[in-house]
Amino acid sequence: MKVSKGRIIFQCINYTILFLLMAAALYPVLYVLAASFSSFEFLAQGKVGIIPMGFNIDAYKRILSYPMIGRAYINTIFYTVAGTAISLLLSSLAAYPLSRRPFPGQKFMSSVIVVAMLFSAGMIPTFLIVTKLNMYNTVWSILLPTSVSSFNVILLKNFFQQIPYELEESAALDGCSQIKILFKIILPLSLPGIVTVGLFYAVAQWNSYFPAMLYLRDRSLVPMQIILRDIVIQNQTNDLSIDLVNGSDQISESVKYATIMVATIPIMMVYPFIQKYFVKGIMVGSVKG
């Protein structure tokens, strides 16, 4: 089939724009990666680009020797896995009835979810609720207050609506309860949507640090992002055996870059394994309003 000249020009412009956007997104990641493996001298002189200069792994050795890193990693993995599971469960239970045949109060509940997406109670009321429920300084203060996103509930609702009602009716005739229909029929058929929403929840939970700042005082419970914040923003590198007087700030800068990579790479490695589900889920789930 012959391709028109206008089509060729459009594709060239389209690919050029996409390449520039990809380069703009990748450059900061490649620079931080290169800086984390570069020697202090080249980094201080500003000679580091996207290729390491004076390759060394001293910054990573210092980071991995930090006693809080291991515990913080375990906490972050726990918060991400448990938080994503809780969020998916609650979001599915909210989206399923809204996606089925109309029932009394359905429009009102849908309106409440939309309003909750636009407005929130605020930090102080949320803090008071967490305190009154005795969740302060516990893992539940990280897992529950942000467990449901209105946007993700709407996304799941739209995805569930793609499933024919006849499947539900047939299962009901065979004696299935609504809960069994949800877990045995709806969710397995909605795997791309579940994976998509799960990725949203997992990334948000992995990168979250503000709830931990508000609700956690026990350092053994803090996630990796709090350690990253302490090192990168507050420059708290005393526990990393860094001589800030004789070593100057070059070592400190290398440690900051290494900490960013240590905190970022694990969640970035998840996407390639679920990319095929993600693309399908986000396209199908956004078809209906």
PDB file of C-alpha atoms in Angstrom, residues 1-287:
ATOM      1  CA  MET A   1       0.000   0.000   0.000  1.00  0.00           C
ATOM      2  CA  LYS A   2       1.438   3.358  -1.032  1.00  0.00           C
ATOM      3  CA  VAL A   3       1.967   5.838   1.756  1.00  0.00           C
ATOM      4  CA  SER A   4       1.192   9.466   0.945  1.00  0.00           C
ATOM      5  CA  LYS A   5       3.816  12.184   1.265  1.00  0.00           C
ATOM      6  CA  GLY A   6       1.789  13.933   3.951  1.00  0.00           C
ATOM      7  CA  ARG A   7       1.650  10.726   5.977  1.00  0.00           C
ATOM      8  CA  ILE A   8       5.429  10.339   5.776  1.00  0.00           C
ATOM      9  CA  ILE A   9       5.963  13.946   6.916  1.00  0.00           C
ATOM     10  CA  PHE A  10       3.512  13.471   9.788  1.00  0.00           C
ATOM     11  CA  GLN A  11       5.282  10.296  10.935  1.00  0.00           C
ATOM     12  CA  CYS A  12       8.704  11.987  10.783  1.00  0.00           C
ATOM     13  CA  ILE A  13       7.468  14.905  12.877  1.00  0.00           C
ATOM     14  CA  ASN A  14       5.676  12.558  15.272  1.00  0.00           C
ATOM     15  CA  TYR A  15       8.734  10.345  15.778  1.00  0.00           C
ATOM     16  CA  THR A  16      10.969  13.391  16.227  1.00  0.00           C
ATOM     17  CA  ILE A  17       8.731  14.817  18.945  1.00  0.00           C
ATOM     18  CA  LEU A  18       8.487  11.439  20.684  1.00  0.00           C
ATOM     19  CA  PHE A  19      12.282  11.041  20.542  1.00  0.00           C
ATOM     20  CA  LEU A  20      12.801  14.475  22.070  1.00  0.00           C
ATOM     21  CA  LEU A  21      10.323  13.716  24.833  1.00  0.00           C
ATOM     22  CA  MET A  22      12.049  10.393  25.510  1.00  0.00           C
ATOM     23  CA  ALA A  23      15.443  12.103  25.644  1.00  0.00           C
ATOM     24  CA  ALA A  24      14.108  14.761  28.031  1.00  0.00           C
ATOM     25  CA  ALA A  25      12.756  12.029  30.322  1.00  0.00           C
ATOM     26  CA  LEU A  26      15.842   9.794  30.171  1.00  0.00           C
ATOM     27  CA  TYR A  27      18.565  12.418  30.516  1.00  0.00           C
ATOM     28  CA  PRO A  28      18.051  13.164  34.242  1.00  0.00           C
ATOM     29  CA  VAL A  29      18.028   9.433  35.043  1.00  0.00           C
ATOM     30  CA  LEU A  30      21.177   8.772  33.007  1.00  0.00           C
ATOM     31  CA  TYR A  31      22.920  11.787  34.536  1.00  0.00           C
ATOM     32  CA  VAL A  32      22.159  10.709  38.106  1.00  0.00           C
ATOM     33  CA  LEU A  33      23.302   7.173  37.271  1.00  0.00           C
ATOM     34  CA  ALA A  34      26.548   8.432  35.739  1.00  0.00           C
ATOM     35  CA  ALA A  35      27.185  10.834  38.625  1.00  0.00           C
ATOM     36  CA  SER A  36      26.694   8.074  41.182  1.00  0.00           C
ATOM     37  CA  PHE A  37      29.501   6.042  39.536  1.00  0.00           C
ATOM     38  CA  SER A  38      31.833   8.982  38.875  1.00  0.00           C
ATOM     39  CA  SER A  39      34.823  10.014  40.941  1.00  0.00           C
ATOM     40  CA  PHE A  40      34.511  12.987  43.221  1.00  0.00           C
ATOM     41  CA  GLU A  41      37.009  15.105  41.270  1.00  0.00           C
ATOM     42  CA  PHE A  42      35.180  14.934  37.934  1.00  0.00           C
ATOM     43  CA  LEU A  43      31.834  15.502  39.630  1.00  0.00           C
ATOM     44  CA  ALA A  44      33.113  18.603  41.420  1.00  0.00           C
ATOM     45  CA  GLN A  45      34.482  20.000  38.154  1.00  0.00           C
ATOM     46  CA  GLY A  46      31.146  19.532  36.393  1.00  0.00           C
ATOM     47  CA  LYS A  47      32.561  17.221  33.729  1.00  0.00           C
ATOM     48  CA  VAL A  48      30.067  14.411  34.227  1.00  0.00           C
ATOM     49  CA  GLY A  49      27.388  13.937  31.576  1.00  0.00           C
ATOM     50  CA  ILE A  50      25.573  10.706  30.868  1.00  0.00           C
ATOM     51  CA  ILE A  51      28.806   8.677  30.932  1.00  0.00           C
ATOM     52  CA  PRO A  52      30.625   8.075  34.264  1.00  0.00           C
ATOM     53  CA  MET A  53      34.009   9.784  34.630  1.00  0.00           C
ATOM     54  CA  GLY A  54      36.611   8.107  36.804  1.00  0.00           C
ATOM     55  CA  PHE A  55      34.427   5.073  37.465  1.00  0.00           C
ATOM     56  CA  ASN A  56      34.157   3.999  41.112  1.00  0.00           C
ATOM     57  CA  ILE A  57      31.563   2.540  43.470  1.00  0.00           C
ATOM     58  CA  ASP A  58      32.638   4.250  46.702  1.00  0.00           C
ATOM     59  CA  ALA A  59      29.319   6.075  47.029  1.00  0.00           C
ATOM     60  CA  TYR A  60      27.377   2.800  46.828  1.00  0.00           C
ATOM     61  CA  LYS A  61      29.662   1.184  49.385  1.00  0.00           C
ATOM     62  CA  ARG A  62      28.959   4.031  51.801  1.00  0.00           C
ATOM     63  CA  ILE A  63      25.214   3.893  51.179  1.00  0.00           C
ATOM     64  CA  LEU A  64      24.962   0.132  51.597  1.00  0.00           C
ATOM     65  CA  SER A  65      26.985   0.340  54.815  1.00  0.00           C
ATOM     66  CA  TYR A  66      24.406   2.711  56.304  1.00  0.00           C
ATOM     67  CA  PRO A  67      22.658   0.680  59.053  1.00  0.00           C
ATOM     68  CA  MET A  68      19.168   2.049  58.284  1.00  0.00           C
ATOM     69  CA  ILE A  69      19.188   1.181  54.578  1.00  0.00           C
ATOM     70  CA  GLY A  70      18.353  -2.506  54.966  1.00  0.00           C
ATOM     71  CA  ARG A  71      15.533  -1.934  57.428  1.00  0.00           C
ATOM     72  CA  ALA A  72      14.121   0.955  55.384  1.00  0.00           C
ATOM     73  CA  TYR A  73      14.139  -1.205  52.261  1.00  0.00           C
ATOM     74  CA  ILE A  74      12.234  -3.961  54.017  1.00  0.00           C
ATOM     75  CA  ASN A  75       9.721  -1.420  55.289  1.00  0.00           C
ATOM     76  CA  THR A  76       9.263   0.075  51.816  1.00  0.00           C
ATOM     77  CA  ILE A  77       8.721  -3.325  50.213  1.00  0.00           C
ATOM     78  CA  PHE A  78       6.197  -4.218  52.919  1.00  0.00           C
ATOM     79  CA  TYR A  79       4.322  -0.922  52.560  1.00  0.00           C
ATOM     80  CA  THR A  80       4.274  -1.269  48.769  1.00  0.00           C
ATOM     81  CA  VAL A  81       3.100  -4.888  48.654  1.00  0.00           C
ATOM     82  CA  ALA A  82       0.618  -4.688  51.535  1.00  0.00           C
ATOM     83  CA  GLY A  83      -0.604  -1.219  50.582  1.00  0.00           C
ATOM     84  CA  THR A  84      -1.162  -2.205  46.947  1.00  0.00           C
ATOM     85  CA  ALA A  85      -3.075  -5.343  47.986  1.00  0.00           C
ATOM     86  CA  ILE A  86      -5.305  -3.392  50.375  1.00  0.00           C
ATOM     87  CA  SER A  87      -5.869  -0.636  47.825  1.00  0.00           C
ATOM     88  CA  LEU A  88      -6.795  -3.064  45.056  1.00  0.00           C
ATOM     89  CA  LEU A  89      -9.199  -4.911  47.340  1.00  0.00           C
ATOM     90  CA  LEU A  90     -10.989  -1.774  48.530  1.00  0.00           C
ATOM     91  CA  SER A  91     -11.032  -0.174  45.081  1.00  0.00           C
ATOM     92  CA  SER A  92     -12.465  -3.328  43.499  1.00  0.00           C
ATOM     93  CA  LEU A  93     -15.166  -3.568  46.162  1.00  0.00           C
ATOM     94  CA  ALA A  94     -16.095   0.063  45.482  1.00  0.00           C
ATOM     95  CA  ALA A  95     -15.932  -0.104  41.676  1.00  0.00           C
ATOM     96  CA  TYR A  96     -17.806  -3.378  41.166  1.00  0.00           C
ATOM     97  CA  PRO A  97     -21.295  -2.332  42.358  1.00  0.00           C
ATOM     98  CA  LEU A  98     -20.973   1.009  40.573  1.00  0.00           C
ATOM     99  CA  SER A  99     -20.246  -0.781  37.298  1.00  0.00           C
ATOM    100  CA  ARG A 100     -23.236  -3.119  37.436  1.00  0.00           C
ATOM    101  CA  ARG A 101     -26.915  -2.439  36.801  1.00  0.00           C
ATOM    102  CA  PRO A 102     -28.364   0.694  38.449  1.00  0.00           C
ATOM    103  CA  PHE A 103     -29.377   0.468  42.105  1.00  0.00           C
ATOM    104  CA  PRO A 104     -30.880   3.066  44.474  1.00  0.00           C
ATOM    105  CA  GLY A 105     -28.234   5.627  45.401  1.00  0.00           C
ATOM    106  CA  GLN A 106     -25.807   4.663  42.658  1.00  0.00           C
ATOM    107  CA  LYS A 107     -25.644   8.148  41.163  1.00  0.00           C
ATOM    108  CA  PHE A 108     -25.163   9.666  44.595  1.00  0.00           C
ATOM    109  CA  MET A 109     -22.272   7.313  45.380  1.00  0.00           C
ATOM    110  CA  SER A 110     -20.675   8.064  42.019  1.00  0.00           C
ATOM    111  CA  SER A 111     -20.953  11.782  42.749  1.00  0.00           C
ATOM    112  CA  VAL A 112     -19.344  11.314  46.151  1.00  0.00           C
ATOM    113  CA  ILE A 113     -16.369   9.555  44.550  1.00  0.00           C
ATOM    114  CA  VAL A 114     -15.957  12.322  41.971  1.00  0.00           C
ATOM    115  CA  VAL A 115     -16.147  15.024  44.660  1.00  0.00           C
ATOM    116  CA  ALA A 116     -13.583  13.135  46.749  1.00  0.00           C
ATOM    117  CA  MET A 117     -11.258  13.180  43.744  1.00  0.00           C
ATOM    118  CA  LEU A 118     -11.448  16.975  43.570  1.00  0.00           C
ATOM    119  CA  PHE A 119     -11.501  17.860  47.269  1.00  0.00           C
ATOM    120  CA  SER A 120      -9.920  16.360  50.369  1.00  0.00           C
ATOM    121  CA  ALA A 121     -10.411  16.902  54.091  1.00  0.00           C
ATOM    122  CA  GLY A 122      -6.920  18.305  54.519  1.00  0.00           C
ATOM    123  CA  MET A 123      -3.856  17.425  56.527  1.00  0.00           C
ATOM    124  CA  ILE A 124      -5.033  18.419  60.005  1.00  0.00           C
ATOM    125  CA  PRO A 125      -8.411  16.584  59.982  1.00  0.00           C
ATOM    126  CA  THR A 126      -6.696  13.495  58.573  1.00  0.00           C
ATOM    127  CA  PHE A 127      -4.023  13.671  61.269  1.00  0.00           C
ATOM    128  CA  LEU A 128      -6.687  13.951  63.972  1.00  0.00           C
ATOM    129  CA  ILE A 129      -8.544  10.930  62.588  1.00  0.00           C
ATOM    130  CA  VAL A 130      -5.353   8.857  62.465  1.00  0.00           C
ATOM    131  CA  THR A 131      -4.578   9.836  66.051  1.00  0.00           C
ATOM    132  CA  LYS A 132      -8.105   9.148  67.349  1.00  0.00           C
ATOM    133  CA  LEU A 133      -8.105   5.706  65.723  1.00  0.00           C
ATOM    134  CA  ASN A 134      -4.815   4.852  67.485  1.00  0.00           C
ATOM    135  CA  MET A 135      -2.989   4.408  64.205  1.00  0.00           C
ATOM    136  CA  TYR A 136      -0.325   7.019  64.985  1.00  0.00           C
ATOM    137  CA  ASN A 137       3.213   5.591  64.829  1.00  0.00           C
ATOM    138  CA  THR A 138       1.974   2.269  63.428  1.00  0.00           C
ATOM    139  CA  VAL A 139       2.138   0.695  59.980  1.00  0.00           C
ATOM    140  CA  TRP A 140      -1.608   1.239  59.599  1.00  0.00           C
ATOM    141  CA  SER A 141      -1.078   4.995  59.435  1.00  0.00           C
ATOM    142  CA  ILE A 142       0.822   4.386  56.184  1.00  0.00           C
ATOM    143  CA  LEU A 143      -1.433   1.700  54.712  1.00  0.00           C
ATOM    144  CA  LEU A 144      -4.981   2.919  55.379  1.00  0.00           C
ATOM    145  CA  PRO A 145      -5.394   6.729  55.088  1.00  0.00           C
ATOM    146  CA  THR A 146      -4.297   6.785  51.424  1.00  0.00           C
ATOM    147  CA  SER A 147      -5.504   3.310  50.494  1.00  0.00           C
ATOM    148  CA  VAL A 148      -8.198   4.369  47.990  1.00  0.00           C
ATOM    149  CA  SER A 149      -7.862   6.747  45.058  1.00  0.00           C
ATOM    150  CA  SER A 150     -11.039   8.053  43.453  1.00  0.00           C
ATOM    151  CA  PHE A 151      -9.358   8.164  40.053  1.00  0.00           C
ATOM    152  CA  ASN A 152      -8.383   4.488  40.287  1.00  0.00           C
ATOM    153  CA  VAL A 153     -11.884   3.523  41.421  1.00  0.00           C
ATOM    154  CA  ILE A 154     -13.329   5.241  38.345  1.00  0.00           C
ATOM    155  CA  LEU A 155     -10.740   3.532  36.149  1.00  0.00           C
ATOM    156  CA  LEU A 156     -11.679   0.117  37.542  1.00  0.00           C
ATOM    157  CA  LYS A 157     -15.387   0.910  37.236  1.00  0.00           C
ATOM    158  CA  ASN A 158     -14.952   1.717  33.548  1.00  0.00           C
ATOM    159  CA  PHE A 159     -13.006  -1.478  33.030  1.00  0.00           C
ATOM    160  CA  PHE A 160     -15.608  -3.640  34.801  1.00  0.00           C
ATOM    161  CA  GLN A 161     -18.284  -2.155  32.561  1.00  0.00           C
ATOM    162  CA  GLN A 162     -16.628  -3.802  29.542  1.00  0.00           C
ATOM    163  CA  ILE A 163     -17.564  -7.242  30.922  1.00  0.00           C
ATOM    164  CA  PRO A 164     -20.992  -8.473  29.654  1.00  0.00           C
ATOM    165  CA  TYR A 165     -23.776  -8.622  32.216  1.00  0.00           C
ATOM    166  CA  GLU A 166     -24.753 -12.045  30.836  1.00  0.00           C
ATOM    167  CA  LEU A 167     -21.736 -13.636  32.516  1.00  0.00           C
ATOM    168  CA  GLU A 168     -22.887 -12.332  35.881  1.00  0.00           C
ATOM    169  CA  GLU A 169     -26.458 -13.474  35.292  1.00  0.00           C
ATOM    170  CA  SER A 170     -25.307 -16.943  34.264  1.00  0.00           C
ATOM    171  CA  ALA A 171     -23.142 -17.266  37.364  1.00  0.00           C
ATOM    172  CA  ALA A 172     -26.008 -16.066  39.569  1.00  0.00           C
ATOM    173  CA  LEU A 173     -28.271 -18.745  38.107  1.00  0.00           C
ATOM    174  CA  ASP A 174     -25.634 -21.321  39.062  1.00  0.00           C
ATOM    175  CA  GLY A 175     -25.805 -20.127  42.660  1.00  0.00           C
ATOM    176  CA  CYS A 176     -22.804 -17.784  42.833  1.00  0.00           C
ATOM    177  CA  SER A 177     -22.940 -14.943  45.319  1.00  0.00           C
ATOM    178  CA  GLN A 178     -21.904 -11.431  44.358  1.00  0.00           C
ATOM    179  CA  ILE A 179     -18.580 -11.821  46.173  1.00  0.00           C
ATOM    180  CA  LYS A 180     -17.830 -15.056  44.319  1.00  0.00           C
ATOM    181  CA  ILE A 181     -18.819 -13.456  41.012  1.00  0.00           C
ATOM    182  CA  LEU A 182     -16.401 -10.617  41.703  1.00  0.00           C
ATOM    183  CA  PHE A 183     -13.425 -12.791  42.647  1.00  0.00           C
ATOM    184  CA  LYS A 184     -14.060 -15.733  40.311  1.00  0.00           C
ATOM    185  CA  ILE A 185     -15.289 -13.974  37.167  1.00  0.00           C
ATOM    186  CA  ILE A 186     -14.920 -10.189  37.150  1.00  0.00           C
ATOM    187  CA  LEU A 187     -11.389  -9.849  38.513  1.00  0.00           C
ATOM    188  CA  PRO A 188      -9.798 -12.635  36.407  1.00  0.00           C
ATOM    189  CA  LEU A 189     -11.326 -11.112  33.267  1.00  0.00           C
ATOM    190  CA  SER A 190     -10.108  -7.666  34.327  1.00  0.00           C
ATOM    191  CA  LEU A 191      -6.437  -8.576  34.768  1.00  0.00           C
ATOM    192  CA  PRO A 192      -5.086  -5.738  32.556  1.00  0.00           C
ATOM    193  CA  GLY A 193      -7.112  -3.179  34.508  1.00  0.00           C
ATOM    194  CA  ILE A 194      -6.087  -4.678  37.853  1.00  0.00           C
ATOM    195  CA  VAL A 195      -2.408  -4.618  36.855  1.00  0.00           C
ATOM    196  CA  THR A 196      -2.702  -1.023  35.640  1.00  0.00           C
ATOM    197  CA  VAL A 197      -4.323   0.241  38.831  1.00  0.00           C
ATOM    198  CA  GLY A 198      -1.964  -1.900  40.891  1.00  0.00           C
ATOM    199  CA  LEU A 199       0.999  -0.227  39.213  1.00  0.00           C
ATOM    200  CA  PHE A 200      -0.432   3.211  40.023  1.00  0.00           C
ATOM    201  CA  TYR A 201      -0.869   2.240  43.670  1.00  0.00           C
ATOM    202  CA  ALA A 202       2.537   0.558  43.911  1.00  0.00           C
ATOM    203  CA  VAL A 203       4.432   3.519  42.449  1.00  0.00           C
ATOM    204  CA  ALA A 204       2.569   5.974  44.677  1.00  0.00           C
ATOM    205  CA  GLN A 205       3.249   3.866  47.766  1.00  0.00           C
ATOM    206  CA  TRP A 206       6.917   3.333  46.894  1.00  0.00           C
ATOM    207  CA  ASN A 207       7.513   7.060  46.382  1.00  0.00           C
ATOM    208  CA  SER A 208       5.427   8.186  49.353  1.00  0.00           C
ATOM    209  CA  TYR A 209       7.241   9.904  52.208  1.00  0.00           C
ATOM    210  CA  PHE A 210       4.924  12.624  53.544  1.00  0.00           C
ATOM    211  CA  PRO A 211       2.587  10.291  55.525  1.00  0.00           C
ATOM    212  CA  ALA A 212       5.664   8.737  57.141  1.00  0.00           C
ATOM    213  CA  MET A 213       6.887  12.201  58.136  1.00  0.00           C
ATOM    214  CA  LEU A 214       3.536  12.963  59.771  1.00  0.00           C
ATOM    215  CA  TYR A 215       2.636   9.695  61.438  1.00  0.00           C
ATOM    216  CA  LEU A 216       5.863   7.805  62.195  1.00  0.00           C
ATOM    217  CA  ARG A 217       8.256   8.631  65.023  1.00  0.00           C
ATOM    218  CA  ASP A 218       9.839   5.207  65.333  1.00  0.00           C
ATOM    219  CA  ARG A 219      12.859   5.145  62.995  1.00  0.00           C
ATOM    220  CA  SER A 220      12.543   1.379  62.621  1.00  0.00           C
ATOM    221  CA  LEU A 221       9.248   1.900  60.746  1.00  0.00           C
ATOM    222  CA  VAL A 222      10.303   4.577  58.254  1.00  0.00           C
ATOM    223  CA  PRO A 223      10.428   3.754  54.503  1.00  0.00           C
ATOM    224  CA  MET A 224      13.357   4.245  52.161  1.00  0.00           C
ATOM    225  CA  GLN A 225      12.072   7.597  50.954  1.00  0.00           C
ATOM    226  CA  ILE A 226      12.593   9.136  54.398  1.00  0.00           C
ATOM    227  CA  ILE A 227      16.237   8.050  54.326  1.00  0.00           C
ATOM    228  CA  LEU A 228      16.505   9.510  50.818  1.00  0.00           C
ATOM    229  CA  ARG A 229      15.012  12.769  52.021  1.00  0.00           C
ATOM    230  CA  ASP A 230      17.378  12.970  54.989  1.00  0.00           C
ATOM    231  CA  ILE A 231      20.423  12.492  52.783  1.00  0.00           C
ATOM    232  CA  VAL A 232      19.438  14.479  49.688  1.00  0.00           C
ATOM    233  CA  ILE A 233      17.502  17.397  51.170  1.00  0.00           C
ATOM    234  CA  GLN A 234      18.717  17.737  54.744  1.00  0.00           C
ATOM    235  CA  ASN A 235      22.283  16.573  53.979  1.00  0.00           C
ATOM    236  CA  GLN A 236      22.298  14.242  56.979  1.00  0.00           C
ATOM    237  CA  THR A 237      25.309  12.136  55.980  1.00  0.00           C
ATOM    238  CA  ASN A 238      27.018  11.854  59.342  1.00  0.00           C
ATOM    239  CA  ASP A 239      26.068   8.189  59.694  1.00  0.00           C
ATOM    240  CA  LEU A 240      27.652   7.347  56.336  1.00  0.00           C
ATOM    241  CA  SER A 241      31.236   7.832  57.526  1.00  0.00           C
ATOM    242  CA  ILE A 242      31.696  10.856  55.261  1.00  0.00           C
ATOM    243  CA  ASP A 243      34.284  13.446  56.141  1.00  0.00           C
ATOM    244  CA  LEU A 244      32.564  16.667  55.166  1.00  0.00           C
ATOM    245  CA  VAL A 245      35.543  18.743  56.230  1.00  0.00           C
ATOM    246  CA  ASN A 246      38.445  17.014  54.505  1.00  0.00           C
ATOM    247  CA  GLY A 247      36.423  15.291  51.804  1.00  0.00           C
ATOM    248  CA  SER A 248      34.482  18.467  51.014  1.00  0.00           C
ATOM    249  CA  ASP A 249      30.999  18.260  49.475  1.00  0.00           C
ATOM    250  CA  GLN A 250      32.030  16.102  46.514  1.00  0.00           C
ATOM    251  CA  ILE A 251      31.635  12.877  48.468  1.00  0.00           C
ATOM    252  CA  SER A 252      28.344  14.085  49.851  1.00  0.00           C
ATOM    253  CA  GLU A 253      27.070  14.789  46.327  1.00  0.00           C
ATOM    254  CA  SER A 254      28.103  11.342  45.094  1.00  0.00           C
ATOM    255  CA  VAL A 255      26.283   9.731  48.002  1.00  0.00           C
ATOM    256  CA  LYS A 256      23.157  11.719  47.192  1.00  0.00           C
ATOM    257  CA  TYR A 257      23.152  10.513  43.599  1.00  0.00           C
ATOM    258  CA  ALA A 258      23.807   6.923  44.684  1.00  0.00           C
ATOM    259  CA  THR A 259      20.955   7.128  47.201  1.00  0.00           C
ATOM    260  CA  ILE A 260      18.565   8.346  44.505  1.00  0.00           C
ATOM    261  CA  MET A 261      19.456   5.401  42.282  1.00  0.00           C
ATOM    262  CA  VAL A 262      19.190   2.881  45.121  1.00  0.00           C
ATOM    263  CA  ALA A 263      15.712   4.195  45.945  1.00  0.00           C
ATOM    264  CA  THR A 264      14.541   4.401  42.313  1.00  0.00           C
ATOM    265  CA  ILE A 265      15.822   1.370  40.425  1.00  0.00           C
ATOM    266  CA  PRO A 266      13.684  -1.352  42.108  1.00  0.00           C
ATOM    267  CA  ILE A 267      10.329   0.206  41.209  1.00  0.00           C
ATOM    268  CA  MET A 268      11.591   1.031  37.688  1.00  0.00           C
ATOM    269  CA  MET A 269      12.441  -2.635  37.142  1.00  0.00           C
ATOM    270  CA  VAL A 270       8.822  -3.657  37.709  1.00  0.00           C
ATOM    271  CA  TYR A 271       7.361  -1.882  34.675  1.00  0.00           C
ATOM    272  CA  PRO A 272       8.934  -4.002  31.858  1.00  0.00           C
ATOM    273  CA  PHE A 273       7.308  -7.141  33.272  1.00  0.00           C
ATOM    274  CA  ILE A 274       3.788  -5.695  33.267  1.00  0.00           C
ATOM    275  CA  GLN A 275       4.050  -3.304  30.335  1.00  0.00           C
ATOM    276  CA  LYS A 276       1.775  -5.364  28.062  1.00  0.00           C
ATOM    277  CA  TYR A 277      -0.994  -5.374  30.681  1.00  0.00           C
ATOM    278  CA  PHE A 278      -0.474  -1.697  31.467  1.00  0.00           C
ATOM    279  CA  VAL A 279      -0.963  -0.489  27.880  1.00  0.00           C
ATOM    280  CA  LYS A 280      -4.124  -2.550  27.387  1.00  0.00           C
ATOM    281  CA  GLY A 281      -5.538  -1.668  30.789  1.00  0.00           C
ATOM    282  CA  ILE A 282      -5.104   2.080  30.536  1.00  0.00           C
ATOM    283  CA  MET A 283      -6.607   2.155  27.024  1.00  0.00           C
ATOM    284  CA  VAL A 284      -9.647  -0.019  27.733  1.00  0.00           C
ATOM    285  CA  GLY A 285     -10.301   1.447  31.179  1.00  0.00           C
ATOM    286  CA  SER A 286     -10.501   4.979  29.820  1.00  0.00           C
ATOM    287  CA  VAL A 287     -13.020   4.285  27.041  1.00  0.00           C
TER     288      VAL A 287
END
